[in-house]
Amino acid sequence: MLGCDIVEIERVRDAAQKEAFITGVFTQAERAYYAEHGGKAQTLAGMFCAKEAVAKALGCGFRGFRPNDIEILHTAQGAPYAVLRGRAAVLFPRVRLEISVSHCNAYAMAVCTGHDE
């Protein structure tokens, strides 16, 4: 399984002005990470791309579950990883995922690989 995504950081910055976007897409832990790291739009854009890449790698997009059923967390060293929650965890109970996220001034991108355990 393979998925990738790219997004303009400015689009995510604009969307983040709406509380419904923030709460509908990002988990409480993701929102806390965003706040702890200066509230930078590139942080949200990277997590958003990672969620999209995971959904694509799963082969279904966001059908049967919501974006906040994919949680992007970070190791102590800052490396991102994805955890399936809620309906996504029910639909894909044995999937192991690996992600990579990057950004520059204007764009954020993410790649996800996955396989059944």
N, CA, C and O atoms as a DFTB+ gen file, in Angstrom:
468 C
 N C O
     1  1       0.838      -1.177       0.000
     2  2       0.000       0.000       0.000
     3  2       0.887       1.245       0.000
     4  3       1.900       1.308       0.695
     5  1       0.483       2.214      -0.786
     6  2       1.248       3.452      -0.884
     7  2       0.285       4.606      -1.089
     8  3      -0.670       4.500      -1.859
     9  1       0.538       5.705      -0.400
    10  2      -0.258       6.915      -0.577
    11  2       0.618       8.135      -0.417
    12  3       1.585       8.116       0.344
    13  1       0.285       9.198      -1.132
    14  2       1.026      10.455      -0.969
    15  2       0.059      11.617      -1.117
    16  3      -1.030      11.464      -1.671
    17  1       0.461      12.773      -0.623
    18  2      -0.364      13.965      -0.741
    19  2       0.525      15.193      -0.654
    20  3       1.600      15.165      -0.055
    21  1       0.053      16.264      -1.262
    22  2       0.725      17.556      -1.190
    23  2      -0.355      18.626      -1.059
    24  3      -1.430      18.503      -1.646
    25  1      -0.070      19.668      -0.295
    26  2      -1.053      20.734      -0.098
    27  2      -0.322      22.065       0.037
    28  3       0.807      22.130       0.522
    29  1      -0.993      23.119      -0.402
    30  2      -0.473      24.462      -0.201
    31  2      -0.695      24.839       1.263
    32  3      -1.814      24.749       1.767
    33  1       0.350      25.252       1.929
    34  2       0.250      25.616       3.346
    35  2      -0.750      26.752       3.543
    36  3      -1.472      26.781       4.540
    37  1      -0.793      27.670       2.612
    38  2      -1.721      28.799       2.713
    39  2      -3.183      28.331       2.760
    40  3      -3.992      28.917       3.480
    41  1      -3.527      27.288       2.006
    42  2      -4.898      26.750       2.027
    43  2      -5.250      26.218       3.412
    44  3      -6.361      26.430       3.900
    45  1      -4.307      25.531       4.040
    46  2      -4.553      25.001       5.383
    47  2      -4.629      26.148       6.384
    48  3      -5.457      26.119       7.294
    49  1      -3.775      27.154       6.228
    50  2      -3.821      28.328       7.113
    51  2      -5.199      28.979       7.046
    52  3      -5.767      29.338       8.077
    53  1      -5.734      29.130       5.846
    54  2      -7.066      29.729       5.680
    55  2      -8.144      28.843       6.309
    56  3      -9.020      29.336       7.021
    57  1      -8.078      27.546       6.046
    58  2      -9.077      26.616       6.591
    59  2      -9.035      26.597       8.116
    60  3     -10.069      26.435       8.765
    61  1      -7.850      26.761       8.686
    62  2      -7.677      26.699      10.140
    63  2      -8.344      27.868      10.863
    64  3      -8.439      27.863      12.090
    65  1      -8.797      28.853      10.124
    66  2      -9.531      29.961      10.727
    67  2     -10.925      29.518      11.183
    68  3     -11.584      30.202      11.966
    69  1     -11.358      28.354      10.675
    70  2     -12.678      27.825      11.026
    71  2     -12.521      26.723      12.068
    72  3     -11.822      25.734      11.844
    73  1     -13.171      26.903      13.191
    74  2     -13.094      25.923      14.281
    75  2     -13.574      24.547      13.839
    76  3     -13.050      23.531      14.295
    77  1     -14.563      24.507      12.956
    78  2     -15.081      23.223      12.479
    79  2     -14.011      22.423      11.740
    80  3     -13.981      21.196      11.832
    81  1     -13.152      23.096      11.022
    82  2     -12.053      22.409      10.335
    83  2     -11.082      21.836      11.358
    84  3     -10.709      20.666      11.271
    85  1     -10.675      22.640      12.314
    86  2      -9.702      22.200      13.321
    87  2     -10.245      21.013      14.110
    88  3      -9.540      20.016      14.270
    89  1     -11.463      21.092      14.602
    90  2     -11.997      20.015      15.435
    91  2     -12.446      18.805      14.622
    92  3     -12.450      17.686      15.136
    93  1     -12.822      19.009      13.370
    94  2     -13.271      17.904      12.543
    95  2     -12.147      17.088      11.933
    96  3     -12.335      15.922      11.586
    97  1     -10.981      17.697      11.804
    98  2      -9.850      17.034      11.149
    99  2      -8.807      16.573      12.153
   100  3      -8.233      15.496      11.990
   101  1      -8.552      17.360      13.181
   102  2      -7.430      17.097      14.081
   103  2      -7.900      16.640      15.462
   104  3      -8.869      17.168      16.008
   105  1      -7.205      15.664      16.008
   106  2      -7.519      15.166      17.350
   107  2      -7.024      16.154      18.398
   108  3      -6.300      17.100      18.087
   109  1      -7.419      15.923      19.619
   110  2      -6.970      16.783      20.711
   111  2      -5.447      16.748      20.837
   112  3      -4.821      17.787      21.047
   113  1      -4.848      15.565      20.712
   114  2      -3.387      15.449      20.801
   115  2      -2.703      16.208      19.664
   116  3      -1.663      16.830      19.881
   117  1      -3.266      16.168      18.463
   118  2      -2.688      16.897      17.331
   119  2      -2.801      18.401      17.534
   120  3      -1.874      19.147      17.219
   121  1      -3.928      18.842      18.056
   122  2      -4.101      20.269      18.324
   123  2      -3.121      20.743      19.395
   124  3      -2.601      21.856      19.318
   125  1      -2.874      19.898      20.391
   126  2      -1.901      20.240      21.438
   127  2      -0.496      20.325      20.852
   128  3       0.259      21.240      21.180
   129  1      -0.142      19.381      19.992
   130  2       1.184      19.400      19.344
   131  2       1.347      20.682      18.529
   132  3       2.394      21.327      18.577
   133  1       0.320      21.040      17.791
   134  2       0.313      22.271      16.987
   135  2       0.554      23.489      17.879
   136  3       1.383      24.339      17.556
   137  1      -0.159      23.576      18.987
   138  2      -0.015      24.713      19.903
   139  2       1.367      24.739      20.547
   140  3       1.974      25.801      20.686
   141  1       1.861      23.560      20.940
   142  2       3.181      23.471      21.588
   143  2       4.318      23.838      20.645
   144  3       5.405      24.199      21.097
   145  1       4.082      23.752      19.349
   146  2       5.123      24.048      18.364
   147  2       4.861      25.353      17.633
   148  3       5.158      25.488      16.446
   149  1       4.309      26.299      18.351
   150  2       4.201      27.659      17.852
   151  2       3.003      27.971      16.983
   152  3       2.922      29.070      16.434
   153  1       2.069      27.044      16.836
   154  2       0.883      27.321      16.028
   155  2       1.201      27.624      14.577
   156  3       0.534      28.452      13.957
   157  1       2.200      26.972      14.034
   158  2       2.603      27.213      12.644
   159  2       1.706      26.440      11.683
   160  3       1.425      25.258      11.885
   161  1       1.266      27.128      10.640
   162  2       0.397      26.496       9.644
   163  2       1.093      25.314       8.979
   164  3       0.426      24.351       8.600
   165  1       2.402      25.362       8.828
   166  2       3.117      24.247       8.198
   167  2       2.983      22.970       9.025
   168  3       3.007      21.871       8.470
   169  1       2.844      23.100      10.337
   170  2       2.650      21.933      11.198
   171  2       1.296      21.289      10.905
   172  3       1.208      20.073      10.731
   173  1       0.247      22.102      10.851
   174  2      -1.080      21.573      10.525
   175  2      -1.103      20.992       9.116
   176  3      -1.683      19.930       8.889
   177  1      -0.480      21.682       8.179
   178  2      -0.470      21.213       6.792
   179  2       0.227      19.862       6.680
   180  3      -0.230      18.984       5.949
   181  1       1.325      19.694       7.398
   182  2       2.027      18.415       7.377
   183  2       1.174      17.290       7.934
   184  3       1.136      16.198       7.366
   185  1       0.489      17.547       9.043
   186  2      -0.374      16.517       9.620
   187  2      -1.569      16.232       8.705
   188  3      -1.987      15.082       8.564
   189  1      -2.114      17.280       8.084
   190  2      -3.223      17.097       7.161
   191  2      -2.795      16.220       5.984
   192  3      -3.505      15.287       5.608
   193  1      -1.640      16.519       5.409
   194  2      -1.116      15.710       4.295
   195  2      -0.895      14.264       4.721
   196  3      -1.194      13.339       3.966
   197  1      -0.381      14.071       5.909
   198  2      -0.132      12.712       6.388
   199  2      -1.443      11.938       6.491
   200  3      -1.491      10.761       6.132
   201  1      -2.496      12.574       6.970
   202  2      -3.805      11.918       7.057
   203  2      -4.301      11.531       5.661
   204  3      -4.799      10.423       5.459
   205  1      -4.164      12.441       4.712
   206  2      -4.572      12.165       3.331
   207  2      -3.745      11.019       2.746
   208  3      -4.289      10.141       2.075
   209  1      -2.446      11.023       2.994
   210  2      -1.578       9.960       2.476
   211  2      -1.964       8.611       3.070
   212  3      -1.979       7.604       2.363
   213  1      -2.275       8.583       4.359
   214  2      -2.709       7.341       5.007
   215  2      -4.007       6.855       4.376
   216  3      -4.125       5.678       4.033
   217  1      -4.981       7.746       4.218
   218  2      -6.272       7.363       3.632
   219  2      -6.084       6.795       2.225
   220  3      -6.754       5.834       1.847
   221  1      -5.188       7.379       1.464
   222  2      -4.911       6.873       0.114
   223  2      -4.215       5.520       0.167
   224  3      -4.522       4.632      -0.627
   225  1      -3.282       5.360       1.095
   226  2      -2.594       4.075       1.229
   227  2      -3.572       2.965       1.619
   228  3      -3.407       1.816       1.209
   229  1      -4.569       3.305       2.397
   230  2      -5.575       2.318       2.798
   231  2      -6.471       1.929       1.626
   232  3      -7.185       0.928       1.687
   233  1      -6.428       2.723       0.563
   234  2      -7.136       2.382      -0.654
   235  2      -8.574       2.821      -0.728
   236  3      -9.293       2.440      -1.651
   237  1      -9.010       3.623       0.235
   238  2     -10.425       4.000       0.249
   239  2     -10.664       5.490       0.414
   240  3     -11.811       5.932       0.356
   241  1      -9.623       6.273       0.615
   242  2      -9.848       7.664       0.963
   243  2     -10.564       7.715       2.301
   244  3     -10.413       6.806       3.118
   245  1     -11.328       8.746       2.535
   246  2     -12.055       8.868       3.799
   247  2     -13.472       8.315       3.659
   248  3     -14.449       9.017       3.924
   249  1     -13.576       7.072       3.249
   250  2     -14.879       6.403       3.162
   251  2     -15.004       5.457       4.346
   252  3     -14.186       4.554       4.519
   253  1     -16.031       5.667       5.160
   254  2     -16.262       4.794       6.301
   255  2     -15.630       5.282       7.590
   256  3     -15.877       4.715       8.654
   257  1     -14.818       6.326       7.509
   258  2     -14.222       6.921       8.701
   259  2     -13.898       8.386       8.422
   260  3     -13.972       8.845       7.283
   261  1     -13.536       9.113       9.481
   262  2     -13.294      10.554       9.379
   263  2     -11.800      10.861       9.480
   264  3     -11.027      10.027       9.952
   265  1     -11.395      12.039       9.044
   266  2      -9.976      12.403       9.147
   267  2      -9.420      12.306      10.565
   268  3      -8.257      11.943      10.743
   269  1     -10.231      12.625      11.579
   270  2      -9.679      12.548      12.933
   271  2      -9.658      11.115      13.479
   272  3      -9.305      10.904      14.639
   273  1     -10.033      10.130      12.652
   274  2      -9.813       8.725      13.005
   275  2      -8.391       8.279      12.652
   276  3      -7.976       7.173      12.999
   277  1      -7.664       9.135      11.972
   278  2      -6.233       8.935      11.737
   279  2      -5.526       9.983      12.581
   280  3      -5.737      11.181      12.398
   281  1      -4.693       9.534      13.498
   282  2      -4.004      10.466      14.398
   283  2      -2.520      10.467      14.062
   284  3      -1.886       9.414      13.988
   285  1      -1.979      11.658      13.863
   286  2      -0.556      11.808      13.583
   287  2       0.124      12.251      14.878
   288  3      -0.110      13.346      15.388
   289  1       0.961      11.372      15.381
   290  2       1.699      11.626      16.615
   291  2       3.189      11.723      16.287
   292  3       3.594      11.530      15.140
   293  1       3.993      12.019      17.294
   294  2       5.430      12.197      17.078
   295  2       6.223      11.520      18.188
   296  3       5.837      11.558      19.356
   297  1       7.333      10.904      17.809
   298  2       8.223      10.307      18.796
   299  2       8.920      11.414      19.579
   300  3       8.795      12.593      19.247
   301  1       9.648      11.032      20.612
   302  2      10.401      12.011      21.405
   303  2      11.422      12.756      20.541
   304  3      11.786      13.895      20.834
   305  1      11.874      12.100      19.479
   306  2      12.832      12.730      18.566
   307  2      12.152      13.565      17.487
   308  3      12.825      14.213      16.685
   309  1      10.820      13.552      17.464
   310  2      10.077      14.365      16.512
   311  2       9.606      13.647      15.261
   312  3       8.940      14.259      14.426
   313  1       9.927      12.372      15.102
   314  2       9.501      11.632      13.916
   315  2       7.997      11.370      13.964
   316  3       7.484      10.913      14.985
   317  1       7.288      11.655      12.871
   318  2       5.846      11.423      12.874
   319  2       5.506       9.944      12.682
   320  3       6.245       9.196      12.043
   321  1       4.375       9.550      13.250
   322  2       3.834       8.222      12.995
   323  2       2.314       8.318      13.064
   324  3       1.759       9.220      13.692
   325  1       1.653       7.369      12.404
   326  2       0.196       7.390      12.314
   327  2      -0.405       6.270      13.145
   328  3       0.106       5.150      13.185
   329  1      -1.514       6.608      13.811
   330  2      -2.274       5.640      14.588
   331  2      -3.718       5.701      14.105
   332  3      -4.296       6.781      13.982
   333  1      -4.290       4.540      13.834
   334  2      -5.697       4.490      13.447
   335  2      -6.550       4.413      14.703
   336  3      -6.252       3.647      15.619
   337  1      -7.609       5.208      14.742
   338  2      -8.536       5.267      15.864
   339  2      -9.956       5.047      15.341
   340  3     -10.181       5.044      14.131
   341  1     -10.887       4.867      16.230
   342  2     -12.300       4.817      15.873
   343  2     -12.604       3.842      14.750
   344  3     -12.128       2.707      14.750
   345  1     -13.414       4.305      13.781
   346  2     -13.838       3.452      12.662
   347  2     -12.665       2.993      11.806
   348  3     -12.690       1.876      11.289
   349  1     -11.644       3.818      11.643
   350  2     -10.487       3.402      10.838
   351  2      -9.812       2.192      11.468
   352  3      -9.388       1.281      10.757
   353  1      -9.707       2.173      12.792
   354  2      -9.097       1.031      13.489
   355  2      -9.951      -0.222      13.344
   356  3      -9.425      -1.332      13.267
   357  1     -11.260      -0.046      13.306
   358  2     -12.163      -1.194      13.131
   359  2     -12.044      -1.746      11.713
   360  3     -11.994      -2.961      11.519
   361  1     -11.998      -0.864      10.732
   362  2     -11.924      -1.280       9.331
   363  2     -10.573      -1.881       8.957
   364  3     -10.498      -2.760       8.098
   365  1      -9.504      -1.406       9.604
   366  2      -8.142      -1.839       9.259
   367  2      -7.385      -2.252      10.530
   368  3      -6.414      -1.597      10.908
   369  1      -7.819      -3.324      11.185
   370  2      -7.249      -3.681      12.488
   371  2      -5.812      -4.201      12.440
   372  3      -5.122      -4.176      13.458
   373  1      -5.354      -4.666      11.295
   374  2      -4.031      -5.292      11.228
   375  2      -3.043      -4.532      10.355
   376  3      -2.014      -5.084       9.968
   377  1      -3.332      -3.296      10.044
   378  2      -2.469      -2.520       9.148
   379  2      -1.347      -1.845       9.936
   380  3      -1.575      -1.233      10.979
   381  1      -0.163      -1.970       9.419
   382  2       0.995      -1.259       9.974
   383  2       1.361      -0.163       8.982
   384  3       1.504      -0.423       7.788
   385  1       1.511       1.053       9.475
   386  2       1.751       2.223       8.629
   387  2       3.082       2.876       8.960
   388  3       3.521       2.875      10.110
   389  1       3.713       3.429       7.944
   390  2       4.895       4.269       8.126
   391  2       4.681       5.521       7.299
   392  3       4.210       5.451       6.164
   393  1       5.029       6.678       7.873
   394  2       4.826       7.940       7.167
   395  2       6.095       8.782       7.194
   396  3       6.962       8.628       8.054
   397  1       6.163       9.669       6.225
   398  2       7.203      10.687       6.178
   399  2       6.530      11.988       5.768
   400  3       5.694      12.005       4.864
   401  1       6.895      13.072       6.431
   402  2       6.284      14.382       6.188
   403  2       7.393      15.395       5.946
   404  3       8.436      15.353       6.598
   405  1       7.162      16.304       5.006
   406  2       8.135      17.355       4.725
   407  2       7.387      18.614       4.326
   408  3       6.225      18.554       3.924
   409  1       8.054      19.755       4.436
   410  2       7.447      21.008       3.993
   411  2       8.524      22.011       3.640
   412  3       9.670      21.911       4.078
   413  1       8.122      22.985       2.832
   414  2       8.968      24.127       2.502
   415  2       8.129      25.368       2.781
   416  3       7.148      25.282       3.520
   417  1       8.474      26.491       2.228
   418  2       7.715      27.717       2.502
   419  2       6.269      27.645       2.052
   420  3       5.384      28.155       2.739
   421  1       6.010      27.019       0.909
   422  2       4.679      27.070       0.325
   423  2       3.901      25.760       0.383
   424  3       2.671      25.780       0.332
   425  1       4.585      24.628       0.487
   426  2       3.915      23.334       0.398
   427  2       4.307      22.401       1.532
   428  3       5.403      22.478       2.086
   429  1       3.368      21.514       1.857
   430  2       3.653      20.389       2.742
   431  2       3.311      19.134       1.956
   432  3       2.390      19.131       1.139
   433  1       4.066      18.064       2.212
   434  2       3.795      16.803       1.538
   435  2       4.033      15.657       2.500
   436  3       4.768      15.781       3.480
   437  1       3.389      14.531       2.194
   438  2       3.558      13.341       3.032
   439  2       3.428      12.102       2.165
   440  3       2.745      12.094       1.140
   441  1       4.105      11.061       2.610
   442  2       4.058       9.744       1.969
   443  2       3.734       8.722       3.059
   444  3       4.200       8.838       4.192
   445  1       2.937       7.730       2.702
   446  2       2.611       6.651       3.634
   447  2       2.765       5.312       2.927
   448  3       2.300       5.136       1.801
   449  1       3.414       4.381       3.591
   450  2       3.419       2.985       3.157
   451  2       2.734       2.177       4.230
   452  3       2.775       2.522       5.411
   453  1       2.112       1.113       3.814
   454  2       1.428       0.271       4.783
   455  2       1.365      -1.172       4.313
   456  3       1.466      -1.470       3.123
   457  1       1.199      -2.034       5.263
   458  2       1.009      -3.460       4.951
   459  2       0.285      -4.118       6.119
   460  3       0.294      -3.618       7.245
   461  1      -0.338      -5.248       5.820
   462  2      -1.018      -6.009       6.867
   463  2       0.019      -6.735       7.714
   464  3       0.999      -7.273       7.199
   465  1      -0.216      -6.740       9.017
   466  2       0.698      -7.459       9.925
   467  2       0.411      -8.929       9.894
   468  3       1.072      -9.702      10.588
